[in-house]
PDB file of C-alpha atoms in Angstrom:
ATOM      1  CA  MET A 229     -29.045  14.096  19.258  1.00 65.00           C
ATOM      2  CA  PRO A 230     -28.474  15.502  22.760  1.00 54.00           C
ATOM      3  CA  GLU A 231     -28.633  19.216  23.425  1.00 52.00           C
ATOM      4  CA  ILE A 232     -25.258  20.957  23.488  1.00 49.00           C
ATOM      5  CA  LEU A 233     -26.191  23.263  26.358  1.00 40.00           C
ATOM      6  CA  ALA A 234     -27.345  22.557  29.869  1.00 34.00           C
ATOM      7  CA  GLN A 235     -30.699  24.000  30.929  1.00 31.00           C
ATOM      8  CA  ASN A 236     -29.052  27.002  32.594  1.00 33.00           C
ATOM      9  CA  GLY A 237     -27.593  27.995  29.229  1.00 38.00           C
ATOM     10  CA  GLN A 238     -24.009  27.217  30.193  1.00 42.00           C
ATOM     11  CA  ALA A 239     -21.798  24.701  28.462  1.00 42.00           C
ATOM     12  CA  ARG A 240     -21.867  21.271  30.083  1.00 42.00           C
ATOM     13  CA  PRO A 241     -18.738  20.240  31.984  1.00 39.00           C
ATOM     14  CA  GLY A 242     -16.329  18.646  29.544  1.00 38.00           C
ATOM     15  CA  ALA A 243     -17.971  20.274  26.511  1.00 39.00           C
ATOM     16  CA  LEU A 244     -15.704  21.209  23.648  1.00 36.00           C
ATOM     17  CA  PRO A 245     -14.443  24.817  23.895  1.00 37.00           C
ATOM     18  CA  SER A 246     -16.008  25.826  20.605  1.00 80.00           C
ATOM     19  CA  ARG A 247     -19.784  25.632  20.310  1.00 87.00           C
ATOM     20  CA  THR A 248     -19.453  25.056  16.580  1.00 89.00           C
ATOM     21  CA  GLU A 249     -17.033  22.193  17.212  1.00 90.00           C
ATOM     22  CA  ALA A 250     -19.461  20.658  19.704  1.00 91.00           C
ATOM     23  CA  VAL A 251     -22.300  20.926  17.182  1.00 93.00           C
ATOM     24  CA  LEU A 252     -20.066  19.441  14.494  1.00 92.00           C
ATOM     25  CA  GLU A 253     -19.172  16.429  16.657  1.00 90.00           C
ATOM     26  CA  SER A 254     -22.832  15.842  17.565  1.00 93.00           C
ATOM     27  CA  ILE A 255     -23.926  15.866  13.925  1.00 93.00           C
ATOM     28  CA  LYS A 256     -20.962  13.705  12.893  1.00 89.00           C
ATOM     29  CA  HIS A 257     -21.797  11.120  15.575  1.00 87.00           C
ATOM     30  CA  ALA A 258     -25.443  11.056  14.496  1.00 90.00           C
ATOM     31  CA  ILE A 259     -24.353  10.444  10.894  1.00 88.00           C
ATOM     32  CA  LEU A 260     -21.915   7.676  11.786  1.00 82.00           C
ATOM     33  CA  ILE A 261     -24.410   5.729  13.918  1.00 80.00           C
ATOM     34  CA  GLY A 262     -27.133   6.092  11.272  1.00 81.00           C
ATOM     35  CA  GLU A 263     -29.410   8.390  13.271  1.00 87.00           C
ATOM     36  CA  LEU A 264     -29.034  10.818  10.382  1.00 90.00           C
ATOM     37  CA  LYS A 265     -29.301   8.565   7.348  1.00 87.00           C
ATOM     38  CA  PRO A 266     -27.554   8.803   3.951  1.00 87.00           C
ATOM     39  CA  GLY A 267     -29.461  11.218   1.718  1.00 90.00           C
ATOM     40  CA  GLN A 268     -31.378  12.755   4.622  1.00 93.00           C
ATOM     41  CA  ALA A 269     -31.856  16.521   4.440  1.00 95.00           C
ATOM     42  CA  LEU A 270     -30.099  18.499   7.167  1.00 95.00           C
ATOM     43  CA  VAL A 271     -32.335  21.452   8.014  1.00 94.00           C
ATOM     44  CA  GLU A 272     -30.544  24.123  10.021  1.00 94.00           C
ATOM     45  CA  THR A 273     -33.587  25.152  12.077  1.00 93.00           C
ATOM     46  CA  ASP A 274     -34.410  21.546  13.000  1.00 94.00           C
ATOM     47  CA  LEU A 275     -30.837  20.718  13.997  1.00 94.00           C
ATOM     48  CA  ALA A 276     -30.505  23.944  15.980  1.00 94.00           C
ATOM     49  CA  GLU A 277     -33.669  23.129  17.922  1.00 93.00           C
ATOM     50  CA  GLN A 278     -32.546  19.551  18.622  1.00 93.00           C
ATOM     51  CA  LEU A 279     -29.123  20.677  19.800  1.00 93.00           C
ATOM     52  CA  GLY A 280     -30.306  23.689  21.768  1.00 92.00           C
ATOM     53  CA  VAL A 281     -28.233  26.229  19.845  1.00 92.00           C
ATOM     54  CA  SER A 282     -28.734  28.988  17.285  1.00 92.00           C
ATOM     55  CA  LYS A 283     -28.548  28.332  13.556  1.00 93.00           C
ATOM     56  CA  THR A 284     -25.110  29.949  13.215  1.00 92.00           C
ATOM     57  CA  PRO A 285     -22.988  27.125  14.717  1.00 93.00           C
ATOM     58  CA  VAL A 286     -25.116  24.580  12.833  1.00 94.00           C
ATOM     59  CA  ARG A 287     -24.485  26.387   9.552  1.00 93.00           C
ATOM     60  CA  GLU A 288     -20.725  26.525  10.198  1.00 93.00           C
ATOM     61  CA  ALA A 289     -20.646  22.872  11.257  1.00 93.00           C
ATOM     62  CA  LEU A 290     -22.426  21.791   8.080  1.00 95.00           C
ATOM     63  CA  LYS A 291     -19.924  23.714   5.960  1.00 93.00           C
ATOM     64  CA  THR A 292     -17.060  21.939   7.718  1.00 92.00           C
ATOM     65  CA  LEU A 293     -18.723  18.544   7.316  1.00 93.00           C
ATOM     66  CA  ALA A 294     -19.233  19.272   3.632  1.00 92.00           C
ATOM     67  CA  GLY A 295     -15.523  19.976   3.344  1.00 89.00           C
ATOM     68  CA  SER A 296     -14.685  16.605   4.912  1.00 86.00           C
ATOM     69  CA  GLY A 297     -17.147  14.743   2.693  1.00 86.00           C
ATOM     70  CA  LEU A 298     -19.788  13.647   5.214  1.00 89.00           C
ATOM     71  CA  VAL A 299     -22.311  16.204   3.950  1.00 93.00           C
ATOM     72  CA  VAL A 300     -23.146  17.404   0.458  1.00 93.00           C
ATOM     73  CA  MET A 301     -24.378  20.924  -0.241  1.00 93.00           C
ATOM     74  CA  SER A 302     -26.750  21.853  -3.044  1.00 89.00           C
ATOM     75  CA  PRO A 303     -27.668  25.456  -3.925  1.00 86.00           C
ATOM     76  CA  TYR A 304     -31.274  24.328  -4.442  1.00 83.00           C
ATOM     77  CA  LYS A 305     -31.778  21.527  -1.919  1.00 85.00           C
ATOM     78  CA  GLY A 306     -29.471  22.646   0.896  1.00 91.00           C
ATOM     79  CA  ALA A 307     -27.407  20.224   2.968  1.00 94.00           C
ATOM     80  CA  ALA A 308     -27.861  16.457   3.139  1.00 95.00           C
ATOM     81  CA  VAL A 309     -25.962  13.463   4.496  1.00 93.00           C
ATOM     82  CA  ARG A 310     -23.719  11.979   1.818  1.00 90.00           C
ATOM     83  CA  GLU A 311     -25.103   8.872   0.136  1.00 88.00           C
ATOM     84  CA  VAL A 312     -22.921   5.783   0.469  1.00 83.00           C
ATOM     85  CA  ASP A 313     -22.539   4.577  -3.103  1.00 87.00           C
ATOM     86  CA  GLN A 314     -20.226   1.902  -4.455  1.00 89.00           C
ATOM     87  CA  ALA A 315     -18.467   4.072  -7.026  1.00 90.00           C
ATOM     88  CA  HIS A 316     -17.541   6.810  -4.538  1.00 89.00           C
ATOM     89  CA  ALA A 317     -16.492   4.228  -1.939  1.00 92.00           C
ATOM     90  CA  ARG A 318     -14.139   2.596  -4.409  1.00 94.00           C
ATOM     91  CA  CYS A 319     -12.603   5.987  -5.219  1.00 94.00           C
ATOM     92  CA  VAL A 320     -11.903   6.597  -1.527  1.00 94.00           C
ATOM     93  CA  TYR A 321     -10.368   3.164  -1.030  1.00 95.00           C
ATOM     94  CA  ASP A 322      -8.384   3.408  -4.256  1.00 96.00           C
ATOM     95  CA  MET A 323      -6.781   6.605  -2.952  1.00 96.00           C
ATOM     96  CA  ARG A 324      -6.015   4.941   0.355  1.00 97.00           C
ATOM     97  CA  LEU A 325      -4.508   1.902  -1.363  1.00 97.00           C
ATOM     98  CA  LEU A 326      -2.235   4.132  -3.415  1.00 97.00           C
ATOM     99  CA  LEU A 327      -1.016   6.248  -0.516  1.00 97.00           C
ATOM    100  CA  GLU A 328      -1.530   4.742   2.935  1.00 98.00           C
ATOM    101  CA  PRO A 329       0.629   1.579   2.718  1.00 98.00           C
ATOM    102  CA  VAL A 330       3.645   3.650   1.639  1.00 98.00           C
ATOM    103  CA  ALA A 331       3.013   6.262   4.340  1.00 98.00           C
ATOM    104  CA  ALA A 332       2.662   3.554   6.999  1.00 98.00           C
ATOM    105  CA  ALA A 333       5.890   1.895   5.876  1.00 98.00           C
ATOM    106  CA  ARG A 334       7.777   5.196   6.096  1.00 98.00           C
ATOM    107  CA  THR A 335       6.400   5.779   9.587  1.00 97.00           C
ATOM    108  CA  ALA A 336       7.380   2.280  10.691  1.00 97.00           C
ATOM    109  CA  ALA A 337      10.926   2.793   9.464  1.00 96.00           C
ATOM    110  CA  GLY A 338      11.434   5.587  11.995  1.00 94.00           C
ATOM    111  CA  ALA A 339      11.555   5.804  15.767  1.00 90.00           C
ATOM    112  CA  VAL A 340       7.884   6.129  16.745  1.00 93.00           C
ATOM    113  CA  ASP A 341       5.987   5.895  20.017  1.00 94.00           C
ATOM    114  CA  TRP A 342       3.135   3.532  19.189  1.00 96.00           C
ATOM    115  CA  GLU A 343       1.089   4.242  22.323  1.00 96.00           C
ATOM    116  CA  ILE A 344      -1.526   6.267  20.410  1.00 96.00           C
ATOM    117  CA  ALA A 345      -2.059   3.371  18.009  1.00 96.00           C
ATOM    118  CA  ARG A 346      -2.322   0.867  20.864  1.00 96.00           C
ATOM    119  CA  ARG A 347      -4.853   3.012  22.725  1.00 96.00           C
ATOM    120  CA  ALA A 348      -6.904   3.436  19.549  1.00 95.00           C
ATOM    121  CA  LEU A 349      -7.147  -0.349  19.178  1.00 95.00           C
ATOM    122  CA  ASP A 350      -8.289  -0.680  22.792  1.00 95.00           C
ATOM    123  CA  LEU A 351     -10.913   2.044  22.306  1.00 94.00           C
ATOM    124  CA  ALA A 352     -12.180   0.328  19.170  1.00 91.00           C
ATOM    125  CA  ASP A 353     -12.515  -2.974  21.034  1.00 91.00           C
ATOM    126  CA  GLN A 354     -14.474  -1.220  23.818  1.00 91.00           C
ATOM    127  CA  ALA A 355     -16.655   0.910  21.509  1.00 88.00           C
ATOM    128  CA  SER A 356     -20.359   1.019  22.294  1.00 85.00           C
ATOM    129  CA  ASP A 357     -21.489   1.871  18.751  1.00 83.00           C
ATOM    130  CA  THR A 358     -20.254   2.040  15.176  1.00 80.00           C
ATOM    131  CA  ALA A 359     -19.454   5.754  15.434  1.00 80.00           C
ATOM    132  CA  GLU A 360     -17.034   5.228  18.324  1.00 85.00           C
ATOM    133  CA  ARG A 361     -15.496   2.243  16.578  1.00 87.00           C
ATOM    134  CA  SER A 362     -15.119   4.112  13.273  1.00 84.00           C
ATOM    135  CA  LEU A 363     -13.461   7.080  14.959  1.00 85.00           C
ATOM    136  CA  ALA A 364     -11.090   4.822  16.927  1.00 90.00           C
ATOM    137  CA  ASN A 365     -10.302   2.950  13.724  1.00 91.00           C
ATOM    138  CA  ARG A 366      -9.584   6.273  12.064  1.00 90.00           C
ATOM    139  CA  ALA A 367      -7.241   7.250  14.914  1.00 92.00           C
ATOM    140  CA  PHE A 368      -5.343   3.976  14.582  1.00 96.00           C
ATOM    141  CA  HIS A 369      -4.772   4.437  10.879  1.00 96.00           C
ATOM    142  CA  ARG A 370      -3.644   8.032  11.380  1.00 96.00           C
ATOM    143  CA  ALA A 371      -1.080   6.913  13.949  1.00 97.00           C
ATOM    144  CA  LEU A 372       0.362   4.628  11.270  1.00 97.00           C
ATOM    145  CA  TYR A 373       0.860   7.378   8.675  1.00 97.00           C
ATOM    146  CA  ALA A 374       1.188  10.621  10.676  1.00 96.00           C
ATOM    147  CA  SER A 375       4.984  10.410  11.036  1.00 97.00           C
ATOM    148  CA  CYS A 376       5.736   9.456   7.427  1.00 97.00           C
ATOM    149  CA  GLY A 377       7.768  12.641   6.945  1.00 96.00           C
ATOM    150  CA  ASN A 378       5.635  14.112   4.152  1.00 97.00           C
ATOM    151  CA  PRO A 379       3.087  16.700   5.360  1.00 97.00           C
ATOM    152  CA  LEU A 380       1.326  16.782   1.979  1.00 97.00           C
ATOM    153  CA  LEU A 381       0.794  13.031   2.126  1.00 97.00           C
ATOM    154  CA  VAL A 382      -0.526  13.290   5.675  1.00 96.00           C
ATOM    155  CA  ARG A 383      -2.920  16.073   4.713  1.00 94.00           C
ATOM    156  CA  THR A 384      -4.240  14.134   1.729  1.00 95.00           C
ATOM    157  CA  LEU A 385      -4.943  11.080   3.895  1.00 95.00           C
ATOM    158  CA  ASP A 386      -6.452  13.273   6.621  1.00 92.00           C
ATOM    159  CA  GLU A 387      -8.939  14.623   4.093  1.00 89.00           C
ATOM    160  CA  LEU A 388     -10.242  11.081   3.554  1.00 91.00           C
ATOM    161  CA  ARG A 389     -10.690  10.295   7.253  1.00 88.00           C
ATOM    162  CA  ASP A 390     -14.327  11.303   7.745  1.00 86.00           C
ATOM    163  CA  GLN A 391     -15.434   9.665   4.504  1.00 88.00           C
ATOM    164  CA  THR A 392     -13.620   6.483   5.520  1.00 88.00           C
ATOM    165  CA  ALA A 393     -15.413   6.568   8.887  1.00 84.00           C
ATOM    166  CA  LEU A 394     -18.784   6.919   7.131  1.00 87.00           C
ATOM    167  CA  LEU A 395     -18.023   4.060   4.749  1.00 89.00           C
ATOM    168  CA  SER A 396     -16.776   1.738   7.475  1.00 85.00           C
ATOM    169  CA  SER A 397     -19.840   2.476   9.652  1.00 82.00           C
ATOM    170  CA  ALA A 398     -22.143   1.677   6.732  1.00 84.00           C
ATOM    171  CA  ALA A 399     -20.209  -1.518   5.955  1.00 85.00           C
ATOM    172  CA  TRP A 400     -20.278  -2.771   9.559  1.00 81.00           C
ATOM    173  CA  ALA A 401     -24.017  -2.086   9.768  1.00 80.00           C
ATOM    174  CA  ARG A 402     -24.564  -4.402   6.776  1.00 81.00           C
ATOM    175  CA  GLN A 403     -21.912  -6.989   7.469  1.00 77.00           C
ATOM    176  CA  PRO A 404     -20.182  -6.939  10.873  1.00 77.00           C
ATOM    177  CA  SER A 405     -16.531  -7.853  10.383  1.00 81.00           C
ATOM    178  CA  TRP A 406     -14.778  -5.890  13.124  1.00 84.00           C
ATOM    179  CA  GLU A 407     -13.107  -8.899  14.747  1.00 88.00           C
ATOM    180  CA  GLN A 408     -11.281  -9.700  11.519  1.00 90.00           C
ATOM    181  CA  GLU A 409     -10.179  -6.093  11.046  1.00 90.00           C
ATOM    182  CA  ALA A 410      -9.035  -5.908  14.674  1.00 92.00           C
ATOM    183  CA  ARG A 411      -6.790  -8.943  14.178  1.00 95.00           C
ATOM    184  CA  GLU A 412      -5.317  -7.346  11.066  1.00 96.00           C
ATOM    185  CA  HIS A 413      -4.716  -4.098  12.961  1.00 96.00           C
ATOM    186  CA  ARG A 414      -2.814  -5.886  15.715  1.00 96.00           C
ATOM    187  CA  ALA A 415      -0.647  -7.678  13.150  1.00 97.00           C
ATOM    188  CA  ILE A 416       0.137  -4.336  11.496  1.00 98.00           C
ATOM    189  CA  LEU A 417       1.006  -2.754  14.848  1.00 97.00           C
ATOM    190  CA  ALA A 418       3.264  -5.672  15.798  1.00 97.00           C
ATOM    191  CA  ALA A 419       5.173  -5.304  12.530  1.00 98.00           C
ATOM    192  CA  ALA A 420       5.417  -1.533  13.016  1.00 97.00           C
ATOM    193  CA  ARG A 421       6.828  -1.929  16.519  1.00 96.00           C
ATOM    194  CA  SER A 422       9.497  -4.218  15.071  1.00 96.00           C
ATOM    195  CA  GLN A 423      10.246  -1.594  12.380  1.00 96.00           C
ATOM    196  CA  GLU A 424       9.435  -4.127   9.661  1.00 97.00           C
ATOM    197  CA  ALA A 425       8.571  -1.419   7.147  1.00 97.00           C
ATOM    198  CA  ASP A 426       8.072  -3.698   4.137  1.00 98.00           C
ATOM    199  CA  GLN A 427       5.806  -5.982   6.133  1.00 98.00           C
ATOM    200  CA  VAL A 428       3.788  -3.014   7.375  1.00 98.00           C
ATOM    201  CA  ARG A 429       3.335  -1.851   3.789  1.00 98.00           C
ATOM    202  CA  ASP A 430       2.195  -5.290   2.622  1.00 98.00           C
ATOM    203  CA  LEU A 431      -0.121  -5.876   5.596  1.00 98.00           C
ATOM    204  CA  MET A 432      -1.688  -2.437   5.246  1.00 98.00           C
ATOM    205  CA  ARG A 433      -2.257  -2.912   1.530  1.00 98.00           C
ATOM    206  CA  ALA A 434      -3.871  -6.312   2.140  1.00 97.00           C
ATOM    207  CA  HIS A 435      -5.988  -4.911   4.988  1.00 96.00           C
ATOM    208  CA  ILE A 436      -7.394  -1.959   3.040  1.00 96.00           C
ATOM    209  CA  GLY A 437      -7.828  -3.979  -0.146  1.00 96.00           C
ATOM    210  CA  ALA A 438      -9.666  -6.829   1.564  1.00 94.00           C
ATOM    211  CA  PHE A 439     -12.093  -4.471   3.302  1.00 93.00           C
ATOM    212  CA  ALA A 440     -12.861  -2.686   0.028  1.00 93.00           C
ATOM    213  CA  ALA A 441     -13.306  -5.950  -1.889  1.00 93.00           C
ATOM    214  CA  ARG A 442     -15.619  -7.360   0.782  1.00 91.00           C
ATOM    215  CA  ASN A 443     -17.824  -4.334   1.136  1.00 90.00           C
ATOM    216  CA  PHE A 444     -17.551  -2.374  -2.135  1.00 91.00           C
ATOM    217  CA  PRO A 445     -16.866  -4.953  -4.886  1.00 89.00           C
ATOM    218  CA  GLU A 446     -16.422  -3.951  -8.498  1.00 82.00           C
ATOM    219  CA  ASP A 447     -19.669  -5.680  -9.489  1.00 68.00           C
ATOM    220  CA  GLY A 448     -21.623  -4.084  -6.658  1.00 51.00           C
ATOM    221  CA  ILE A 449     -22.885  -0.999  -8.474  1.00 42.00           C
TER     222      ILE A 449
END
């Protein structure tokens, strides 16, 4: 992981305004590209040294990542990268299957500017690693449900975003299938632009379900 600070001790141009946020994004990226591997211990002093910061922003970043599901905290073992296991993955995708198609359909039924979704697809196509692609994929899906009109539904789906990014990164590392998912995304976006809400719901359900079945099958425990 790159250091957060320049050698003169000042934040690099373009750095995030919060040092903790910058540390968080660095650790998240390292997790999503597999530099920090599932189950690996996250030692505050080691991470602080690698990132060129004190332990305080590392500690706060790890707490935030634990809240989003990328990190697990143990009172005896400390922090570690979440293991990618079939049972947990299926729970995440089951939640998404129950909620996201309906949220996307409600969004599509309204008057929405789909530029954010289009840009997310372009960023995913241009991504240089699985972390960038996972985060762009995450942004696309959020654009499809963010205007569903139910803030509780949006918040629930938001809470699954980082775990979904981790699971998709792990799946693509084992079995690259991005081109297929990209085609499905563009079909969903085309239906959304035409305000075909029922079609958006059906396409989204098929898209999420197919990815889960391919990568986290019921007999894959």
